[in-house]
Amino acid sequence: MGLLTKKEKEFILDWLNVVEGKMDRLEFYKKWSSKKDNSTFFEDYKNIGTKMSIDEFKSKWCKKAEWKNRIRVMKHKIKKKFEEGKKDLLLIKSFLELEDLP
């Protein structure tokens, strides 16, 4: 079993694809942004000018960067796992470096 969940690993791989130019940022946000009032950031972004005004979009999504909630939570979980994993790896390393093992 790996340290990351399937979803966390997919999140990281998707962002690496954005950084490497293999995935568009909007595609990433379409997939990972949170929902609010039964629509996602991307769905509302597409509706600007047709079903939603730019002011409605801003009032819904731009306060405290609410469209990023899911992304922020995912980053926090990954960072926490990294810190915990580092401690465990250092403990394992110390154990394996001992000359007297059980």
PDB file of N, CA and C in Angstrom:
ATOM      1  N   MET A   1       0.841  -1.183   0.000  1.00  0.00           N
ATOM      2  CA  MET A   1       0.000   0.000   0.000  1.00  0.00           C
ATOM      3  C   MET A   1       0.882   1.240   0.000  1.00  0.00           C
ATOM      4  N   GLY A   2       0.555   2.190  -0.851  1.00  0.00           N
ATOM      5  CA  GLY A   2       1.347   3.403  -0.960  1.00  0.00           C
ATOM      6  C   GLY A   2       0.963   4.439   0.076  1.00  0.00           C
ATOM      7  N   LEU A   3       1.757   5.453   0.167  1.00  0.00           N
ATOM      8  CA  LEU A   3       1.519   6.538   1.107  1.00  0.00           C
ATOM      9  C   LEU A   3       0.347   7.409   0.659  1.00  0.00           C
ATOM     10  N   LEU A   4       0.220   7.615  -0.644  1.00  0.00           N
ATOM     11  CA  LEU A   4      -0.840   8.466  -1.184  1.00  0.00           C
ATOM     12  C   LEU A   4      -2.056   7.641  -1.595  1.00  0.00           C
ATOM     13  N   THR A   5      -3.237   8.239  -1.465  1.00  0.00           N
ATOM     14  CA  THR A   5      -4.429   7.588  -1.998  1.00  0.00           C
ATOM     15  C   THR A   5      -4.394   7.717  -3.522  1.00  0.00           C
ATOM     16  N   LYS A   6      -5.236   6.957  -4.179  1.00  0.00           N
ATOM     17  CA  LYS A   6      -5.312   7.014  -5.642  1.00  0.00           C
ATOM     18  C   LYS A   6      -5.648   8.437  -6.103  1.00  0.00           C
ATOM     19  N   LYS A   7      -6.581   9.086  -5.404  1.00  0.00           N
ATOM     20  CA  LYS A   7      -7.018  10.431  -5.762  1.00  0.00           C
ATOM     21  C   LYS A   7      -5.891  11.457  -5.550  1.00  0.00           C
ATOM     22  N   GLU A   8      -5.151  11.338  -4.445  1.00  0.00           N
ATOM     23  CA  GLU A   8      -4.045  12.257  -4.178  1.00  0.00           C
ATOM     24  C   GLU A   8      -2.940  12.109  -5.228  1.00  0.00           C
ATOM     25  N   LYS A   9      -2.647  10.877  -5.581  1.00  0.00           N
ATOM     26  CA  LYS A   9      -1.626  10.629  -6.600  1.00  0.00           C
ATOM     27  C   LYS A   9      -2.061  11.212  -7.949  1.00  0.00           C
ATOM     28  N   GLU A  10      -3.330  11.022  -8.289  1.00  0.00           N
ATOM     29  CA  GLU A  10      -3.871  11.552  -9.538  1.00  0.00           C
ATOM     30  C   GLU A  10      -3.810  13.083  -9.545  1.00  0.00           C
ATOM     31  N   PHE A  11      -4.122  13.702  -8.402  1.00  0.00           N
ATOM     32  CA  PHE A  11      -4.059  15.154  -8.248  1.00  0.00           C
ATOM     33  C   PHE A  11      -2.642  15.658  -8.540  1.00  0.00           C
ATOM     34  N   ILE A  12      -1.647  15.025  -7.932  1.00  0.00           N
ATOM     35  CA  ILE A  12      -0.246  15.432  -8.133  1.00  0.00           C
ATOM     36  C   ILE A  12       0.163  15.230  -9.587  1.00  0.00           C
ATOM     37  N   LEU A  13      -0.160  14.082 -10.153  1.00  0.00           N
ATOM     38  CA  LEU A  13       0.207  13.807 -11.544  1.00  0.00           C
ATOM     39  C   LEU A  13      -0.453  14.793 -12.502  1.00  0.00           C
ATOM     40  N   ASP A  14      -1.718  15.134 -12.235  1.00  0.00           N
ATOM     41  CA  ASP A  14      -2.400  16.127 -13.069  1.00  0.00           C
ATOM     42  C   ASP A  14      -1.707  17.479 -12.980  1.00  0.00           C
ATOM     43  N   TRP A  15      -1.330  17.894 -11.773  1.00  0.00           N
ATOM     44  CA  TRP A  15      -0.668  19.200 -11.651  1.00  0.00           C
ATOM     45  C   TRP A  15       0.697  19.186 -12.339  1.00  0.00           C
ATOM     46  N   LEU A  16       1.422  18.080 -12.229  1.00  0.00           N
ATOM     47  CA  LEU A  16       2.710  17.973 -12.937  1.00  0.00           C
ATOM     48  C   LEU A  16       2.484  18.096 -14.445  1.00  0.00           C
ATOM     49  N   ASN A  17       1.382  17.542 -14.934  1.00  0.00           N
ATOM     50  CA  ASN A  17       1.046  17.682 -16.363  1.00  0.00           C
ATOM     51  C   ASN A  17       0.781  19.136 -16.730  1.00  0.00           C
ATOM     52  N   VAL A  18       0.154  19.898 -15.825  1.00  0.00           N
ATOM     53  CA  VAL A  18      -0.079  21.325 -16.067  1.00  0.00           C
ATOM     54  C   VAL A  18       1.262  22.045 -16.159  1.00  0.00           C
ATOM     55  N   VAL A  19       2.132  21.776 -15.202  1.00  0.00           N
ATOM     56  CA  VAL A  19       3.439  22.429 -15.152  1.00  0.00           C
ATOM     57  C   VAL A  19       4.259  22.107 -16.403  1.00  0.00           C
ATOM     58  N   GLU A  20       4.154  20.874 -16.890  1.00  0.00           N
ATOM     59  CA  GLU A  20       4.902  20.447 -18.074  1.00  0.00           C
ATOM     60  C   GLU A  20       4.204  20.825 -19.380  1.00  0.00           C
ATOM     61  N   GLY A  21       3.053  21.467 -19.301  1.00  0.00           N
ATOM     62  CA  GLY A  21       2.333  21.897 -20.505  1.00  0.00           C
ATOM     63  C   GLY A  21       1.531  20.809 -21.187  1.00  0.00           C
ATOM     64  N   LYS A  22       1.329  19.678 -20.523  1.00  0.00           N
ATOM     65  CA  LYS A  22       0.566  18.575 -21.112  1.00  0.00           C
ATOM     66  C   LYS A  22      -0.925  18.681 -20.805  1.00  0.00           C
ATOM     67  N   MET A  23      -1.281  19.549 -19.852  1.00  0.00           N
ATOM     68  CA  MET A  23      -2.680  19.748 -19.479  1.00  0.00           C
ATOM     69  C   MET A  23      -2.912  21.238 -19.280  1.00  0.00           C
ATOM     70  N   ASP A  24      -4.047  21.701 -19.738  1.00  0.00           N
ATOM     71  CA  ASP A  24      -4.409  23.107 -19.578  1.00  0.00           C
ATOM     72  C   ASP A  24      -4.860  23.365 -18.141  1.00  0.00           C
ATOM     73  N   ARG A  25      -4.539  24.554 -17.611  1.00  0.00           N
ATOM     74  CA  ARG A  25      -4.931  24.915 -16.251  1.00  0.00           C
ATOM     75  C   ARG A  25      -6.447  24.816 -16.049  1.00  0.00           C
ATOM     76  N   LEU A  26      -7.214  25.300 -17.019  1.00  0.00           N
ATOM     77  CA  LEU A  26      -8.669  25.236 -16.884  1.00  0.00           C
ATOM     78  C   LEU A  26      -9.164  23.792 -16.835  1.00  0.00           C
ATOM     79  N   GLU A  27      -8.493  22.921 -17.568  1.00  0.00           N
ATOM     80  CA  GLU A  27      -8.855  21.502 -17.525  1.00  0.00           C
ATOM     81  C   GLU A  27      -8.607  20.947 -16.118  1.00  0.00           C
ATOM     82  N   PHE A  28      -7.480  21.351 -15.514  1.00  0.00           N
ATOM     83  CA  PHE A  28      -7.162  20.933 -14.148  1.00  0.00           C
ATOM     84  C   PHE A  28      -8.237  21.436 -13.185  1.00  0.00           C
ATOM     85  N   TYR A  29      -8.584  22.719 -13.289  1.00  0.00           N
ATOM     86  CA  TYR A  29      -9.587  23.293 -12.396  1.00  0.00           C
ATOM     87  C   TYR A  29     -10.966  22.689 -12.641  1.00  0.00           C
ATOM     88  N   LYS A  30     -11.247  22.346 -13.887  1.00  0.00           N
ATOM     89  CA  LYS A  30     -12.513  21.686 -14.203  1.00  0.00           C
ATOM     90  C   LYS A  30     -12.627  20.380 -13.420  1.00  0.00           C
ATOM     91  N   LYS A  31     -11.529  19.672 -13.355  1.00  0.00           N
ATOM     92  CA  LYS A  31     -11.517  18.368 -12.707  1.00  0.00           C
ATOM     93  C   LYS A  31     -11.469  18.468 -11.182  1.00  0.00           C
ATOM     94  N   TRP A  32     -10.731  19.422 -10.637  1.00  0.00           N
ATOM     95  CA  TRP A  32     -10.437  19.414  -9.208  1.00  0.00           C
ATOM     96  C   TRP A  32     -11.109  20.492  -8.366  1.00  0.00           C
ATOM     97  N   SER A  33     -11.702  21.513  -8.957  1.00  0.00           N
ATOM     98  CA  SER A  33     -12.283  22.578  -8.128  1.00  0.00           C
ATOM     99  C   SER A  33     -13.538  22.094  -7.409  1.00  0.00           C
ATOM    100  N   SER A  34     -13.874  22.789  -6.348  1.00  0.00           N
ATOM    101  CA  SER A  34     -15.027  22.418  -5.543  1.00  0.00           C
ATOM    102  C   SER A  34     -16.331  22.836  -6.223  1.00  0.00           C
ATOM    103  N   LYS A  35     -17.434  22.283  -5.741  1.00  0.00           N
ATOM    104  CA  LYS A  35     -18.759  22.656  -6.240  1.00  0.00           C
ATOM    105  C   LYS A  35     -19.373  23.659  -5.284  1.00  0.00           C
ATOM    106  N   LYS A  36     -20.200  24.507  -5.823  1.00  0.00           N
ATOM    107  CA  LYS A  36     -20.942  25.464  -5.014  1.00  0.00           C
ATOM    108  C   LYS A  36     -22.269  25.707  -5.708  1.00  0.00           C
ATOM    109  N   ASP A  37     -23.346  25.571  -4.975  1.00  0.00           N
ATOM    110  CA  ASP A  37     -24.691  25.748  -5.531  1.00  0.00           C
ATOM    111  C   ASP A  37     -24.904  24.855  -6.758  1.00  0.00           C
ATOM    112  N   ASN A  38     -24.491  23.608  -6.648  1.00  0.00           N
ATOM    113  CA  ASN A  38     -24.688  22.586  -7.690  1.00  0.00           C
ATOM    114  C   ASN A  38     -23.965  22.862  -9.009  1.00  0.00           C
ATOM    115  N   SER A  39     -22.927  23.681  -8.993  1.00  0.00           N
ATOM    116  CA  SER A  39     -22.116  23.860 -10.203  1.00  0.00           C
ATOM    117  C   SER A  39     -20.662  24.034  -9.795  1.00  0.00           C
ATOM    118  N   THR A  40     -19.784  23.750 -10.739  1.00  0.00           N
ATOM    119  CA  THR A  40     -18.361  23.895 -10.459  1.00  0.00           C
ATOM    120  C   THR A  40     -17.860  25.233 -10.984  1.00  0.00           C
ATOM    121  N   PHE A  41     -16.654  25.578 -10.561  1.00  0.00           N
ATOM    122  CA  PHE A  41     -15.989  26.790 -11.024  1.00  0.00           C
ATOM    123  C   PHE A  41     -15.959  26.819 -12.549  1.00  0.00           C
ATOM    124  N   PHE A  42     -15.547  25.716 -13.148  1.00  0.00           N
ATOM    125  CA  PHE A  42     -15.396  25.651 -14.596  1.00  0.00           C
ATOM    126  C   PHE A  42     -16.737  25.801 -15.314  1.00  0.00           C
ATOM    127  N   GLU A  43     -17.766  25.128 -14.797  1.00  0.00           N
ATOM    128  CA  GLU A  43     -19.093  25.227 -15.421  1.00  0.00           C
ATOM    129  C   GLU A  43     -19.582  26.673 -15.411  1.00  0.00           C
ATOM    130  N   ASP A  44     -19.405  27.347 -14.286  1.00  0.00           N
ATOM    131  CA  ASP A  44     -19.817  28.748 -14.209  1.00  0.00           C
ATOM    132  C   ASP A  44     -18.934  29.636 -15.084  1.00  0.00           C
ATOM    133  N   TYR A  45     -17.658  29.320 -15.161  1.00  0.00           N
ATOM    134  CA  TYR A  45     -16.744  30.085 -16.018  1.00  0.00           C
ATOM    135  C   TYR A  45     -17.211  30.027 -17.474  1.00  0.00           C
ATOM    136  N   LYS A  46     -17.640  28.849 -17.916  1.00  0.00           N
ATOM    137  CA  LYS A  46     -18.142  28.684 -19.285  1.00  0.00           C
ATOM    138  C   LYS A  46     -19.440  29.461 -19.508  1.00  0.00           C
ATOM    139  N   ASN A  47     -20.212  29.653 -18.448  1.00  0.00           N
ATOM    140  CA  ASN A  47     -21.522  30.307 -18.569  1.00  0.00           C
ATOM    141  C   ASN A  47     -21.458  31.829 -18.525  1.00  0.00           C
ATOM    142  N   ILE A  48     -20.264  32.388 -18.339  1.00  0.00           N
ATOM    143  CA  ILE A  48     -20.146  33.852 -18.323  1.00  0.00           C
ATOM    144  C   ILE A  48     -20.556  34.382 -19.695  1.00  0.00           C
ATOM    145  N   GLY A  49     -21.450  35.342 -19.678  1.00  0.00           N
ATOM    146  CA  GLY A  49     -21.916  35.936 -20.930  1.00  0.00           C
ATOM    147  C   GLY A  49     -23.172  35.302 -21.480  1.00  0.00           C
ATOM    148  N   THR A  50     -23.480  34.082 -21.058  1.00  0.00           N
ATOM    149  CA  THR A  50     -24.704  33.448 -21.538  1.00  0.00           C
ATOM    150  C   THR A  50     -25.711  33.323 -20.400  1.00  0.00           C
ATOM    151  N   LYS A  51     -25.377  32.537 -19.390  1.00  0.00           N
ATOM    152  CA  LYS A  51     -26.303  32.316 -18.279  1.00  0.00           C
ATOM    153  C   LYS A  51     -25.905  33.094 -17.028  1.00  0.00           C
ATOM    154  N   MET A  52     -24.706  33.689 -17.036  1.00  0.00           N
ATOM    155  CA  MET A  52     -24.202  34.334 -15.829  1.00  0.00           C
ATOM    156  C   MET A  52     -23.381  35.555 -16.213  1.00  0.00           C
ATOM    157  N   SER A  53     -23.551  36.610 -15.457  1.00  0.00           N
ATOM    158  CA  SER A  53     -22.736  37.806 -15.711  1.00  0.00           C
ATOM    159  C   SER A  53     -21.389  37.660 -15.003  1.00  0.00           C
ATOM    160  N   ILE A  54     -20.426  38.449 -15.424  1.00  0.00           N
ATOM    161  CA  ILE A  54     -19.107  38.414 -14.796  1.00  0.00           C
ATOM    162  C   ILE A  54     -19.204  38.806 -13.331  1.00  0.00           C
ATOM    163  N   ASP A  55     -20.104  39.715 -13.000  1.00  0.00           N
ATOM    164  CA  ASP A  55     -20.285  40.124 -11.600  1.00  0.00           C
ATOM    165  C   ASP A  55     -20.849  38.990 -10.744  1.00  0.00           C
ATOM    166  N   GLU A  56     -21.808  38.242 -11.314  1.00  0.00           N
ATOM    167  CA  GLU A  56     -22.350  37.081 -10.585  1.00  0.00           C
ATOM    168  C   GLU A  56     -21.254  36.048 -10.352  1.00  0.00           C
ATOM    169  N   PHE A  57     -20.445  35.814 -11.383  1.00  0.00           N
ATOM    170  CA  PHE A  57     -19.348  34.857 -11.270  1.00  0.00           C
ATOM    171  C   PHE A  57     -18.377  35.289 -10.175  1.00  0.00           C
ATOM    172  N   LYS A  58     -17.979  36.553 -10.194  1.00  0.00           N
ATOM    173  CA  LYS A  58     -17.038  37.064  -9.197  1.00  0.00           C
ATOM    174  C   LYS A  58     -17.609  36.963  -7.788  1.00  0.00           C
ATOM    175  N   SER A  59     -18.872  37.315  -7.627  1.00  0.00           N
ATOM    176  CA  SER A  59     -19.450  37.270  -6.279  1.00  0.00           C
ATOM    177  C   SER A  59     -19.555  35.833  -5.767  1.00  0.00           C
ATOM    178  N   LYS A  60     -19.735  34.886  -6.680  1.00  0.00           N
ATOM    179  CA  LYS A  60     -19.858  33.485  -6.270  1.00  0.00           C
ATOM    180  C   LYS A  60     -18.503  32.834  -5.996  1.00  0.00           C
ATOM    181  N   TRP A  61     -17.501  33.120  -6.829  1.00  0.00           N
ATOM    182  CA  TRP A  61     -16.262  32.356  -6.778  1.00  0.00           C
ATOM    183  C   TRP A  61     -15.031  33.119  -6.296  1.00  0.00           C
ATOM    184  N   CYS A  62     -15.043  34.415  -6.287  1.00  0.00           N
ATOM    185  CA  CYS A  62     -13.808  35.148  -6.007  1.00  0.00           C
ATOM    186  C   CYS A  62     -13.614  35.536  -4.546  1.00  0.00           C
ATOM    187  N   LYS A  63     -14.638  35.428  -3.737  1.00  0.00           N
ATOM    188  CA  LYS A  63     -14.486  35.727  -2.321  1.00  0.00           C
ATOM    189  C   LYS A  63     -13.631  34.642  -1.679  1.00  0.00           C
ATOM    190  N   LYS A  64     -12.515  35.042  -1.123  1.00  0.00           N
ATOM    191  CA  LYS A  64     -11.612  34.104  -0.433  1.00  0.00           C
ATOM    192  C   LYS A  64     -11.215  32.929  -1.327  1.00  0.00           C
ATOM    193  N   ALA A  65     -11.210  33.138  -2.612  1.00  0.00           N
ATOM    194  CA  ALA A  65     -10.836  32.095  -3.580  1.00  0.00           C
ATOM    195  C   ALA A  65     -11.581  30.787  -3.292  1.00  0.00           C
ATOM    196  N   GLU A  66     -12.890  30.879  -3.147  1.00  0.00           N
ATOM    197  CA  GLU A  66     -13.692  29.719  -2.776  1.00  0.00           C
ATOM    198  C   GLU A  66     -13.622  28.580  -3.787  1.00  0.00           C
ATOM    199  N   TRP A  67     -13.328  28.895  -5.029  1.00  0.00           N
ATOM    200  CA  TRP A  67     -13.232  27.845  -6.047  1.00  0.00           C
ATOM    201  C   TRP A  67     -12.049  26.912  -5.781  1.00  0.00           C
ATOM    202  N   LYS A  68     -11.150  27.337  -4.910  1.00  0.00           N
ATOM    203  CA  LYS A  68      -9.969  26.528  -4.613  1.00  0.00           C
ATOM    204  C   LYS A  68     -10.138  25.635  -3.385  1.00  0.00           C
ATOM    205  N   ASN A  69     -11.262  25.644  -2.722  1.00  0.00           N
ATOM    206  CA  ASN A  69     -11.405  24.908  -1.456  1.00  0.00           C
ATOM    207  C   ASN A  69     -10.927  23.465  -1.554  1.00  0.00           C
ATOM    208  N   ARG A  70     -11.401  22.746  -2.536  1.00  0.00           N
ATOM    209  CA  ARG A  70     -11.015  21.331  -2.677  1.00  0.00           C
ATOM    210  C   ARG A  70      -9.515  21.200  -2.943  1.00  0.00           C
ATOM    211  N   ILE A  71      -8.984  22.113  -3.758  1.00  0.00           N
ATOM    212  CA  ILE A  71      -7.557  22.076  -4.073  1.00  0.00           C
ATOM    213  C   ILE A  71      -6.730  22.358  -2.818  1.00  0.00           C
ATOM    214  N   ARG A  72      -7.153  23.332  -2.023  1.00  0.00           N
ATOM    215  CA  ARG A  72      -6.436  23.680  -0.794  1.00  0.00           C
ATOM    216  C   ARG A  72      -6.439  22.504   0.191  1.00  0.00           C
ATOM    217  N   VAL A  73      -7.584  21.846   0.320  1.00  0.00           N
ATOM    218  CA  VAL A  73      -7.689  20.691   1.215  1.00  0.00           C
ATOM    219  C   VAL A  73      -6.769  19.567   0.739  1.00  0.00           C
ATOM    220  N   MET A  74      -6.757  19.318  -0.563  1.00  0.00           N
ATOM    221  CA  MET A  74      -5.915  18.256  -1.109  1.00  0.00           C
ATOM    222  C   MET A  74      -4.433  18.559  -0.854  1.00  0.00           C
ATOM    223  N   LYS A  75      -4.033  19.803  -1.077  1.00  0.00           N
ATOM    224  CA  LYS A  75      -2.630  20.183  -0.828  1.00  0.00           C
ATOM    225  C   LYS A  75      -2.270  19.985   0.642  1.00  0.00           C
ATOM    226  N   HIS A  76      -3.179  20.341   1.545  1.00  0.00           N
ATOM    227  CA  HIS A  76      -2.925  20.188   2.979  1.00  0.00           C
ATOM    228  C   HIS A  76      -2.755  18.716   3.350  1.00  0.00           C
ATOM    229  N   LYS A  77      -3.627  17.858   2.826  1.00  0.00           N
ATOM    230  CA  LYS A  77      -3.531  16.422   3.120  1.00  0.00           C
ATOM    231  C   LYS A  77      -2.212  15.844   2.623  1.00  0.00           C
ATOM    232  N   ILE A  78      -1.811  16.245   1.429  1.00  0.00           N
ATOM    233  CA  ILE A  78      -0.565  15.724   0.847  1.00  0.00           C
ATOM    234  C   ILE A  78       0.634  16.199   1.662  1.00  0.00           C
ATOM    235  N   LYS A  79       0.641  17.461   2.064  1.00  0.00           N
ATOM    236  CA  LYS A  79       1.746  17.994   2.870  1.00  0.00           C
ATOM    237  C   LYS A  79       1.831  17.274   4.211  1.00  0.00           C
ATOM    238  N   LYS A  80       0.686  17.040   4.843  1.00  0.00           N
ATOM    239  CA  LYS A  80       0.657  16.347   6.131  1.00  0.00           C
ATOM    240  C   LYS A  80       1.212  14.927   5.984  1.00  0.00           C
ATOM    241  N   LYS A  81       0.802  14.233   4.925  1.00  0.00           N
ATOM    242  CA  LYS A  81       1.315  12.879   4.694  1.00  0.00           C
ATOM    243  C   LYS A  81       2.818  12.894   4.444  1.00  0.00           C
ATOM    244  N   PHE A  82       3.292  13.913   3.739  1.00  0.00           N
ATOM    245  CA  PHE A  82       4.728  14.031   3.468  1.00  0.00           C
ATOM    246  C   PHE A  82       5.506  14.174   4.773  1.00  0.00           C
ATOM    247  N   GLU A  83       5.032  15.047   5.652  1.00  0.00           N
ATOM    248  CA  GLU A  83       5.720  15.262   6.933  1.00  0.00           C
ATOM    249  C   GLU A  83       5.711  13.990   7.779  1.00  0.00           C
ATOM    250  N   GLU A  84       4.567  13.306   7.840  1.00  0.00           N
ATOM    251  CA  GLU A  84       4.480  12.058   8.597  1.00  0.00           C
ATOM    252  C   GLU A  84       5.360  10.982   7.968  1.00  0.00           C
ATOM    253  N   GLY A  85       5.357  10.926   6.642  1.00  0.00           N
ATOM    254  CA  GLY A  85       6.170   9.939   5.934  1.00  0.00           C
ATOM    255  C   GLY A  85       7.654  10.154   6.148  1.00  0.00           C
ATOM    256  N   LYS A  86       8.075  11.418   6.200  1.00  0.00           N
ATOM    257  CA  LYS A  86       9.493  11.728   6.446  1.00  0.00           C
ATOM    258  C   LYS A  86       9.930  11.168   7.794  1.00  0.00           C
ATOM    259  N   LYS A  87       9.108  11.373   8.820  1.00  0.00           N
ATOM    260  CA  LYS A  87       9.437  10.880  10.166  1.00  0.00           C
ATOM    261  C   LYS A  87       9.552   9.364  10.156  1.00  0.00           C
ATOM    262  N   ASP A  88       8.600   8.698   9.498  1.00  0.00           N
ATOM    263  CA  ASP A  88       8.628   7.236   9.433  1.00  0.00           C
ATOM    264  C   ASP A  88       9.859   6.733   8.688  1.00  0.00           C
ATOM    265  N   LEU A  89      10.210   7.399   7.584  1.00  0.00           N
ATOM    266  CA  LEU A  89      11.390   6.971   6.816  1.00  0.00           C
ATOM    267  C   LEU A  89      12.680   7.159   7.612  1.00  0.00           C
ATOM    268  N   LEU A  90      12.767   8.238   8.359  1.00  0.00           N
ATOM    269  CA  LEU A  90      13.947   8.443   9.202  1.00  0.00           C
ATOM    270  C   LEU A  90      14.032   7.379  10.293  1.00  0.00           C
ATOM    271  N   LEU A  91      12.894   6.994  10.856  1.00  0.00           N
ATOM    272  CA  LEU A  91      12.869   5.934  11.855  1.00  0.00           C
ATOM    273  C   LEU A  91      13.309   4.605  11.240  1.00  0.00           C
ATOM    274  N   ILE A  92      12.793   4.298  10.053  1.00  0.00           N
ATOM    275  CA  ILE A  92      13.185   3.063   9.357  1.00  0.00           C
ATOM    276  C   ILE A  92      14.677   3.082   9.049  1.00  0.00           C
ATOM    277  N   LYS A  93      15.170   4.220   8.581  1.00  0.00           N
ATOM    278  CA  LYS A  93      16.596   4.348   8.257  1.00  0.00           C
ATOM    279  C   LYS A  93      17.451   4.104   9.496  1.00  0.00           C
ATOM    280  N   SER A  94      17.071   4.698  10.616  1.00  0.00           N
ATOM    281  CA  SER A  94      17.823   4.503  11.865  1.00  0.00           C
ATOM    282  C   SER A  94      17.831   3.038  12.246  1.00  0.00           C
ATOM    283  N   PHE A  95      16.693   2.366  12.111  1.00  0.00           N
ATOM    284  CA  PHE A  95      16.589   0.955  12.438  1.00  0.00           C
ATOM    285  C   PHE A  95      17.483   0.112  11.538  1.00  0.00           C
ATOM    286  N   LEU A  96      17.446   0.375  10.238  1.00  0.00           N
ATOM    287  CA  LEU A  96      18.210  -0.434   9.295  1.00  0.00           C
ATOM    288  C   LEU A  96      19.713  -0.201   9.393  1.00  0.00           C
ATOM    289  N   GLU A  97      20.120   0.951   9.920  1.00  0.00           N
ATOM    290  CA  GLU A  97      21.544   1.251  10.082  1.00  0.00           C
ATOM    291  C   GLU A  97      22.144   0.613  11.336  1.00  0.00           C
ATOM    292  N   LEU A  98      21.333   0.050  12.201  1.00  0.00           N
ATOM    293  CA  LEU A  98      21.846  -0.584  13.405  1.00  0.00           C
ATOM    294  C   LEU A  98      22.631  -1.839  13.053  1.00  0.00           C
ATOM    295  N   GLU A  99      23.696  -2.065  13.774  1.00  0.00           N
ATOM    296  CA  GLU A  99      24.458  -3.285  13.548  1.00  0.00           C
ATOM    297  C   GLU A  99      23.794  -4.467  14.227  1.00  0.00           C
ATOM    298  N   ASP A 100      23.157  -4.200  15.348  1.00  0.00           N
ATOM    299  CA  ASP A 100      22.497  -5.261  16.108  1.00  0.00           C
ATOM    300  C   ASP A 100      20.999  -5.225  15.813  1.00  0.00           C
ATOM    301  N   LEU A 101      20.546  -6.061  14.885  1.00  0.00           N
ATOM    302  CA  LEU A 101      19.137  -6.120  14.495  1.00  0.00           C
ATOM    303  C   LEU A 101      18.501  -7.379  15.102  1.00  0.00           C
ATOM    304  N   PRO A 102      17.226  -7.349  15.354  1.00  0.00           N
ATOM    305  CA  PRO A 102      16.554  -8.537  15.929  1.00  0.00           C
ATOM    306  C   PRO A 102      16.569  -9.709  14.939  1.00  0.00           C
TER     307      PRO A 102
END
